[in-house]
PDB file of C-alpha atoms in Angstrom:
ATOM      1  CA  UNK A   1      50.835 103.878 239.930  1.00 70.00           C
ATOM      2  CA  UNK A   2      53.299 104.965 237.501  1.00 73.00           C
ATOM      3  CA  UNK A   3      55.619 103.118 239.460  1.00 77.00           C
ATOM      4  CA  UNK A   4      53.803 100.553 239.827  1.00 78.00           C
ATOM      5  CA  UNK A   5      53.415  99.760 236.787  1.00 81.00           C
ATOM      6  CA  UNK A   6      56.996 100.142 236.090  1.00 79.00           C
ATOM      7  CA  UNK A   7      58.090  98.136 238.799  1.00 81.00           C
ATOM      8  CA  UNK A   8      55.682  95.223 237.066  1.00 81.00           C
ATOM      9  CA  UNK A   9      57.548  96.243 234.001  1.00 79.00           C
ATOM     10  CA  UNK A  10      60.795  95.950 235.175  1.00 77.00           C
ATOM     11  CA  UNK A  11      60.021  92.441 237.019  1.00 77.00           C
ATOM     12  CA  UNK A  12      58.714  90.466 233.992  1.00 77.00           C
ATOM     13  CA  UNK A  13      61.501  91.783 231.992  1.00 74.00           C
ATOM     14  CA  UNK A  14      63.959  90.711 234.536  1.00 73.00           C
ATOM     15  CA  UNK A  15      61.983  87.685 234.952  1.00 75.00           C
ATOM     16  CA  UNK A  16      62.017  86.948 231.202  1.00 68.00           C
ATOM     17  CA  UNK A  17      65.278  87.693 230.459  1.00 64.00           C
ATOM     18  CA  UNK A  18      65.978  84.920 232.833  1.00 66.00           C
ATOM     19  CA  UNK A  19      64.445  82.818 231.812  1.00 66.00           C
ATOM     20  CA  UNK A  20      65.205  83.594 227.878  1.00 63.00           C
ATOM     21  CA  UNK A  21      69.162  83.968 229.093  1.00 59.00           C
ATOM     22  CA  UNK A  22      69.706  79.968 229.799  1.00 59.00           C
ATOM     23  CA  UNK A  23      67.925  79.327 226.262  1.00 54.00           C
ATOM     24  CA  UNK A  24      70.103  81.389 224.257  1.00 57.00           C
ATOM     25  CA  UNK A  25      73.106  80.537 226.431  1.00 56.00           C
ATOM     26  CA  UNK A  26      71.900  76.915 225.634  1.00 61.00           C
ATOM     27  CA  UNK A  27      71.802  77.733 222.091  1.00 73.00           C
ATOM     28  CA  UNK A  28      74.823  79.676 221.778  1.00 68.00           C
ATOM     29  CA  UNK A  29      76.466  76.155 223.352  1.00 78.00           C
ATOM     30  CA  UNK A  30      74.966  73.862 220.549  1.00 81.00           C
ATOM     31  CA  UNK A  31      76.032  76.813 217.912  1.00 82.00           C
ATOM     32  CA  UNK A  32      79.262  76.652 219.192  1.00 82.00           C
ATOM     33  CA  UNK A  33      79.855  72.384 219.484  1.00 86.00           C
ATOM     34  CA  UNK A  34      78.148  72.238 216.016  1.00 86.00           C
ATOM     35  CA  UNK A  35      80.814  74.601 214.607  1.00 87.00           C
ATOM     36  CA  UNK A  36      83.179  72.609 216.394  1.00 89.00           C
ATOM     37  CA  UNK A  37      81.887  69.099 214.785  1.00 89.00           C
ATOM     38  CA  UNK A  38      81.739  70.998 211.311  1.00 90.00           C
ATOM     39  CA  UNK A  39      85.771  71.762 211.675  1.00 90.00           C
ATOM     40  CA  UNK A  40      86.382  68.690 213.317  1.00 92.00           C
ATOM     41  CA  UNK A  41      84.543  67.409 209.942  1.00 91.00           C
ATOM     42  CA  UNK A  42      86.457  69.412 207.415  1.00 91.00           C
ATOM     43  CA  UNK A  43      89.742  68.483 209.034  1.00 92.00           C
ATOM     44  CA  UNK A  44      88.934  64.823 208.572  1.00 93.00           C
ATOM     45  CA  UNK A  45      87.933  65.823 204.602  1.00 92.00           C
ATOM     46  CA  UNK A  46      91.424  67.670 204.424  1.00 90.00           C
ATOM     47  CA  UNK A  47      93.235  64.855 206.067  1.00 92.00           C
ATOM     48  CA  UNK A  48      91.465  62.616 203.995  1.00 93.00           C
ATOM     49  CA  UNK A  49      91.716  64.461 200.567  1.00 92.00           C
ATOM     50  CA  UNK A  50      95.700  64.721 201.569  1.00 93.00           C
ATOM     51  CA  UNK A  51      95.905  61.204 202.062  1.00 93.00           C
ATOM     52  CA  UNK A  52      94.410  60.577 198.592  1.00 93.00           C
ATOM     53  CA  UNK A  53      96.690  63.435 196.999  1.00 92.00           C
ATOM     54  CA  UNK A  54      99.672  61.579 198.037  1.00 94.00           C
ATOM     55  CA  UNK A  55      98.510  58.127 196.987  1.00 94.00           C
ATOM     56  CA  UNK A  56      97.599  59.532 193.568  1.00 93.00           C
ATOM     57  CA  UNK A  57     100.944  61.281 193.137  1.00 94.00           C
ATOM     58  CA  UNK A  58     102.767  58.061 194.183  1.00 94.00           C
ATOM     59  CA  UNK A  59     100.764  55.986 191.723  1.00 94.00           C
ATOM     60  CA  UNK A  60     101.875  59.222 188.970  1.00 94.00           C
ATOM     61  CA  UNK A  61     105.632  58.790 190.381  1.00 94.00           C
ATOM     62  CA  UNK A  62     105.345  54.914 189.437  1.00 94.00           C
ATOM     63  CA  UNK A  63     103.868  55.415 186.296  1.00 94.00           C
ATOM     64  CA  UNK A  64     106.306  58.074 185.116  1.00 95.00           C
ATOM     65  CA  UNK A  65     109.294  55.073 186.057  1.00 94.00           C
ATOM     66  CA  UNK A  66     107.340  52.725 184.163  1.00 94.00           C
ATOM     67  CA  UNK A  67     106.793  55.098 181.281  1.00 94.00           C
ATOM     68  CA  UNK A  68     110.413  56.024 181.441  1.00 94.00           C
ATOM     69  CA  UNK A  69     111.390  52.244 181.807  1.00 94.00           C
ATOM     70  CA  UNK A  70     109.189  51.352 178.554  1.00 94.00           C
ATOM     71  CA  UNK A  71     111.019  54.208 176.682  1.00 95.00           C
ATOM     72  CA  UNK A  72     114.474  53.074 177.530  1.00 94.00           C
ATOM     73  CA  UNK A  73     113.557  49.196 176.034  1.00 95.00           C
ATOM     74  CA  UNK A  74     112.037  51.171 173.022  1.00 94.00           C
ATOM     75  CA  UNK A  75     114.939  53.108 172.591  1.00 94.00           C
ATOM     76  CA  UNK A  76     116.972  49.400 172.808  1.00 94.00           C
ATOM     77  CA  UNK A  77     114.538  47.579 170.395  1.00 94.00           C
ATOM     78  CA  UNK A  78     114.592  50.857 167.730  1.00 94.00           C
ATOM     79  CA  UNK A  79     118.477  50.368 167.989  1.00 94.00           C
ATOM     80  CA  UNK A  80     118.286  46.423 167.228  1.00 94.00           C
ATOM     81  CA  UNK A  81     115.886  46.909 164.700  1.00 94.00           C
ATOM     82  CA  UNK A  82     118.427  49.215 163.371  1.00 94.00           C
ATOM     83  CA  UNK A  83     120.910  46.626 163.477  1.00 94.00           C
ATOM     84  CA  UNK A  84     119.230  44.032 162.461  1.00 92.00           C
ATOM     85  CA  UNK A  85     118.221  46.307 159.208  1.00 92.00           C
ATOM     86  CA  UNK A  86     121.848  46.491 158.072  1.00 93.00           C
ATOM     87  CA  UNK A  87     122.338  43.055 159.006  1.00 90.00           C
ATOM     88  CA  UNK A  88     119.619  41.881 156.166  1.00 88.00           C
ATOM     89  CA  UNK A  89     120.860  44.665 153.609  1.00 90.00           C
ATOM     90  CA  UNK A  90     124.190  43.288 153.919  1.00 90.00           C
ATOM     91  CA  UNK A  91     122.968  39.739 153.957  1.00 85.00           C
ATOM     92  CA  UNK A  92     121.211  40.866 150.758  1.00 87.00           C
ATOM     93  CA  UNK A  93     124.084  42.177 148.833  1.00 89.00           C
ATOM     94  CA  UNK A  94     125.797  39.212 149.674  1.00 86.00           C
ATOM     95  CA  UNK A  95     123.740  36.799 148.262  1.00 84.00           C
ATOM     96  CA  UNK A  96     123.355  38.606 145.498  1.00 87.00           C
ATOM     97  CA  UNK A  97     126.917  38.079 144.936  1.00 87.00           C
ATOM     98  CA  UNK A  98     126.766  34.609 145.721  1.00 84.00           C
ATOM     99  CA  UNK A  99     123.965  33.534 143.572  1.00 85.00           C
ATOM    100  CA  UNK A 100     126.088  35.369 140.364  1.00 87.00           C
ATOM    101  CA  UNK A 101     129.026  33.602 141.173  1.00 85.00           C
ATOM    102  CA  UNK A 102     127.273  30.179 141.754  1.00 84.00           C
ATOM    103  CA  UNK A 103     125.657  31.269 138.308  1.00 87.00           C
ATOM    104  CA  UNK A 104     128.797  31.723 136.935  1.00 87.00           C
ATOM    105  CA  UNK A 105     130.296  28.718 138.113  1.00 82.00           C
ATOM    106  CA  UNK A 106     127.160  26.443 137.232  1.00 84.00           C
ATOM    107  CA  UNK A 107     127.147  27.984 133.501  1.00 87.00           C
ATOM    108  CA  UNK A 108     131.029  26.982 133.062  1.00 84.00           C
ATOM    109  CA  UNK A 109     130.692  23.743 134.380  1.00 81.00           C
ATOM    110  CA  UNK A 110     127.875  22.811 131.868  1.00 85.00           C
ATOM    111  CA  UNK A 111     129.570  24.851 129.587  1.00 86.00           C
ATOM    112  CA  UNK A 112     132.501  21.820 130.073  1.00 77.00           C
ATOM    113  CA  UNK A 113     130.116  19.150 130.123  1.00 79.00           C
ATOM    114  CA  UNK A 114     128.460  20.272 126.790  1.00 83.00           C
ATOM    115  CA  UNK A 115     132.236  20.558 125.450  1.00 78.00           C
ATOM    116  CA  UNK A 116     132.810  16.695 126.523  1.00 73.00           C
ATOM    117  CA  UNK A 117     129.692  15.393 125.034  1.00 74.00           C
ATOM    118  CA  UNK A 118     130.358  17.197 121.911  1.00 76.00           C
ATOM    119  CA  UNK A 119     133.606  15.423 121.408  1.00 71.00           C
ATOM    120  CA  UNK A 120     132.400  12.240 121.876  1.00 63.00           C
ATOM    121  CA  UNK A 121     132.343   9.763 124.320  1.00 57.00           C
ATOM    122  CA  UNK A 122     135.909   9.763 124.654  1.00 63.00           C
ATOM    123  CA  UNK A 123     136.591   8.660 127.758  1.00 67.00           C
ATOM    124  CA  UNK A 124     139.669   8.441 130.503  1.00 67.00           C
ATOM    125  CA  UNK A 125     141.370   5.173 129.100  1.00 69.00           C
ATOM    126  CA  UNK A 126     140.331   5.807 125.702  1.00 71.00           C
ATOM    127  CA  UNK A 127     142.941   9.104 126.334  1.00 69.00           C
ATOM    128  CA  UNK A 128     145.934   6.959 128.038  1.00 71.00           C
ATOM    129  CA  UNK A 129     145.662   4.158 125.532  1.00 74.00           C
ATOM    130  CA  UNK A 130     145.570   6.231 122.709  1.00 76.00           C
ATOM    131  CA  UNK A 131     149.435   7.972 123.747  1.00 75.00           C
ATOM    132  CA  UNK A 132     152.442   7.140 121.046  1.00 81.00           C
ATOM    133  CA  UNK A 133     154.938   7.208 123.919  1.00 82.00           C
ATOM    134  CA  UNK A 134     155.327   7.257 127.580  1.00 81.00           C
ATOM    135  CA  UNK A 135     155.972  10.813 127.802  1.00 83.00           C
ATOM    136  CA  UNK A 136     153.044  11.167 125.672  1.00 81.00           C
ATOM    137  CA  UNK A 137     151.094   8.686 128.371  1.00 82.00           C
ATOM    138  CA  UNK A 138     152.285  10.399 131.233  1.00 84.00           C
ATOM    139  CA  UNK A 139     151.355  13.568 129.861  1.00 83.00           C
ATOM    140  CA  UNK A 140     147.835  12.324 128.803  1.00 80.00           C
ATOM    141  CA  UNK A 141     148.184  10.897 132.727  1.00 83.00           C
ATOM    142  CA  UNK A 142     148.779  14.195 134.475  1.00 84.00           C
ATOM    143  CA  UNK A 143     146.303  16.272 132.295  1.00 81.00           C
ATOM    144  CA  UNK A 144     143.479  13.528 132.849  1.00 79.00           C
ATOM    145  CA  UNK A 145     144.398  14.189 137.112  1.00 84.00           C
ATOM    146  CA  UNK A 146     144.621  18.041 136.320  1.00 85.00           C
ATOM    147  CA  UNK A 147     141.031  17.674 134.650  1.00 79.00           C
ATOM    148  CA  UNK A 148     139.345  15.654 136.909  1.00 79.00           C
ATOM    149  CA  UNK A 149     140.737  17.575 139.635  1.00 86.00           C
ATOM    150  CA  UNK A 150     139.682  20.680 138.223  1.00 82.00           C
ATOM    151  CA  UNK A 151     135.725  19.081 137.514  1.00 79.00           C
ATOM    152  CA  UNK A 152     135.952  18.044 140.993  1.00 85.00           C
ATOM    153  CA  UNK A 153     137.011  21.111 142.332  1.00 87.00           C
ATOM    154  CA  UNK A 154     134.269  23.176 140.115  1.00 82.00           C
ATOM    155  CA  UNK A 155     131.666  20.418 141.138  1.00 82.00           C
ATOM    156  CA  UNK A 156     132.796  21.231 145.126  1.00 86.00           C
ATOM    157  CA  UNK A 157     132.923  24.827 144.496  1.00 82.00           C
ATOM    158  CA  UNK A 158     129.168  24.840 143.417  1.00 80.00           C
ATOM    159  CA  UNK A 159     127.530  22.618 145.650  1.00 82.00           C
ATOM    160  CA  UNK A 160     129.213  24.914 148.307  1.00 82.00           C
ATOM    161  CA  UNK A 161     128.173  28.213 147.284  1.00 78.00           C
ATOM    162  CA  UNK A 162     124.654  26.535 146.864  1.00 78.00           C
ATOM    163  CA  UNK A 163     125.186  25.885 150.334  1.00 80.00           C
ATOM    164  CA  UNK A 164     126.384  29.263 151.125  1.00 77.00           C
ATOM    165  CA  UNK A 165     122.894  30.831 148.887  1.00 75.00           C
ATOM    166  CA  UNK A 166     120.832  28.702 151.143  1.00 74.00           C
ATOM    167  CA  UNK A 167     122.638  29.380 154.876  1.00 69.00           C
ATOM    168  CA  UNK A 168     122.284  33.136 154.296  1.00 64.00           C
ATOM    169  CA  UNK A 169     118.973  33.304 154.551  1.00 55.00           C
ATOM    170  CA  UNK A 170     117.111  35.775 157.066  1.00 47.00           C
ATOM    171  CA  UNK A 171     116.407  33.335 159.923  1.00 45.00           C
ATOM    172  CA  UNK A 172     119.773  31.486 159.835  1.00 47.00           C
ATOM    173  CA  UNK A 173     121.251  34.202 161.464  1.00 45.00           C
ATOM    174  CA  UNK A 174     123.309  33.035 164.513  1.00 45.00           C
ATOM    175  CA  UNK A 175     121.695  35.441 166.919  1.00 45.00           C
ATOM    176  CA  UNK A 176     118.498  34.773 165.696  1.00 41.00           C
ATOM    177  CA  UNK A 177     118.703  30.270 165.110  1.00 43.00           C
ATOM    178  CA  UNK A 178     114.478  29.919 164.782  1.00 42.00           C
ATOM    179  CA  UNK A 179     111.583  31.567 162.826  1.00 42.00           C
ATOM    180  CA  UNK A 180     109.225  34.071 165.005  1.00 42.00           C
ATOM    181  CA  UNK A 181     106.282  32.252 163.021  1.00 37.00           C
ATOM    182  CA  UNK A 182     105.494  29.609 160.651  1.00 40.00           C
ATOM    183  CA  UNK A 183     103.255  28.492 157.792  1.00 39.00           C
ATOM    184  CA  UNK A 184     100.702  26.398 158.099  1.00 39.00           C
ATOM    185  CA  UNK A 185     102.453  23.926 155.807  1.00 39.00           C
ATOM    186  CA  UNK A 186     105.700  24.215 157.957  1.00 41.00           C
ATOM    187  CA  UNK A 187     106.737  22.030 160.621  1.00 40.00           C
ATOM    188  CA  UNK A 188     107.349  24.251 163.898  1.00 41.00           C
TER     189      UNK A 188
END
């Protein structure tokens, strides 16, 4: 009986384990494809995560030319803006100049003028017909030329250093021919 019952024993065992054995062998086969899918899923993420490294560090690589680009026209406009500095400084000291020598020249011209009126209204003929001799009228002749002359000359002089005040002004540079901006109450 003993042996019996052990042979019963050992049959449902055998008889279980067969039919447990295609179960786990089943399972053990979906284990192993849904391991495979999971890699087969990370690999995409890595591919995928690579393929979004590189696009990022290409976009960093372009920015970096830009940046350097950018610092290079910086560096250009800091060296203008240097140059243009001296530029006004020296346009500065020159019409300084300017305006004290068209002072100077506008005070001795109507320094002259004052001088004529206070002698009288003595004028160019009054001079030639008032000469004792002909020496004396071609003298009067030549210093009346060497006058006028020199009144002309003075009068030339000024009205072309006023000239020269006005043409040195910031925006009449010749690299620079029109105003960045106007007023409202200038023409464009």
């Amino acid at each position: 009986m003993k042996r019996k019952i052990m042979s019963i024993f050992l049959v449902m065992v055998l008889t279980f384990a067969m039919t447990i054995s295609p179960v786990l062998a089943q399972t053990a086969q979906e284990r192993k494809n849904e391991l495979e899918d999971q890699r087969d899923d990370v690999k995409e993420q890595k591919d995928e995560i690579t393929s979004q490294k590189k696009t990022v560090m290409e976009e960093i690589s372009d920015l970096e030319d830009e940046i350097s680009e950018y610092e290079s026209q910086i560096s250009k406009l800091n060296s203008k803006i240097t140059e243009l500095k001296k530029s006004i400084e020296k346009n500065e000291k020159e019409i300084t100049k300017l305006e004290a020598e068209y002072e100077e020249k506008q005070e001795a011209f109507i320094e002259r003028m004052v001088i004529m009126y206070e002698k009288g209204q003595t004028t160019y003929l009054d001079a030639l017909l008032s000469a004792d001799s002909m020496v004396s009228f071609i003298s009067s002749y030549y210093m009346i030329n060497e006058m006028a002359d020199a009144d002309r000359t003075m009068m030339e002089s000024i009205k072309q250093q006023k000239e020269k005040i006005g043409g040195k002004s910031l925006w009449s540079l010749s690299k620079y021919p029109q105003k960045p901006w106007t007023t409202p109450l200038q023409k464009p």
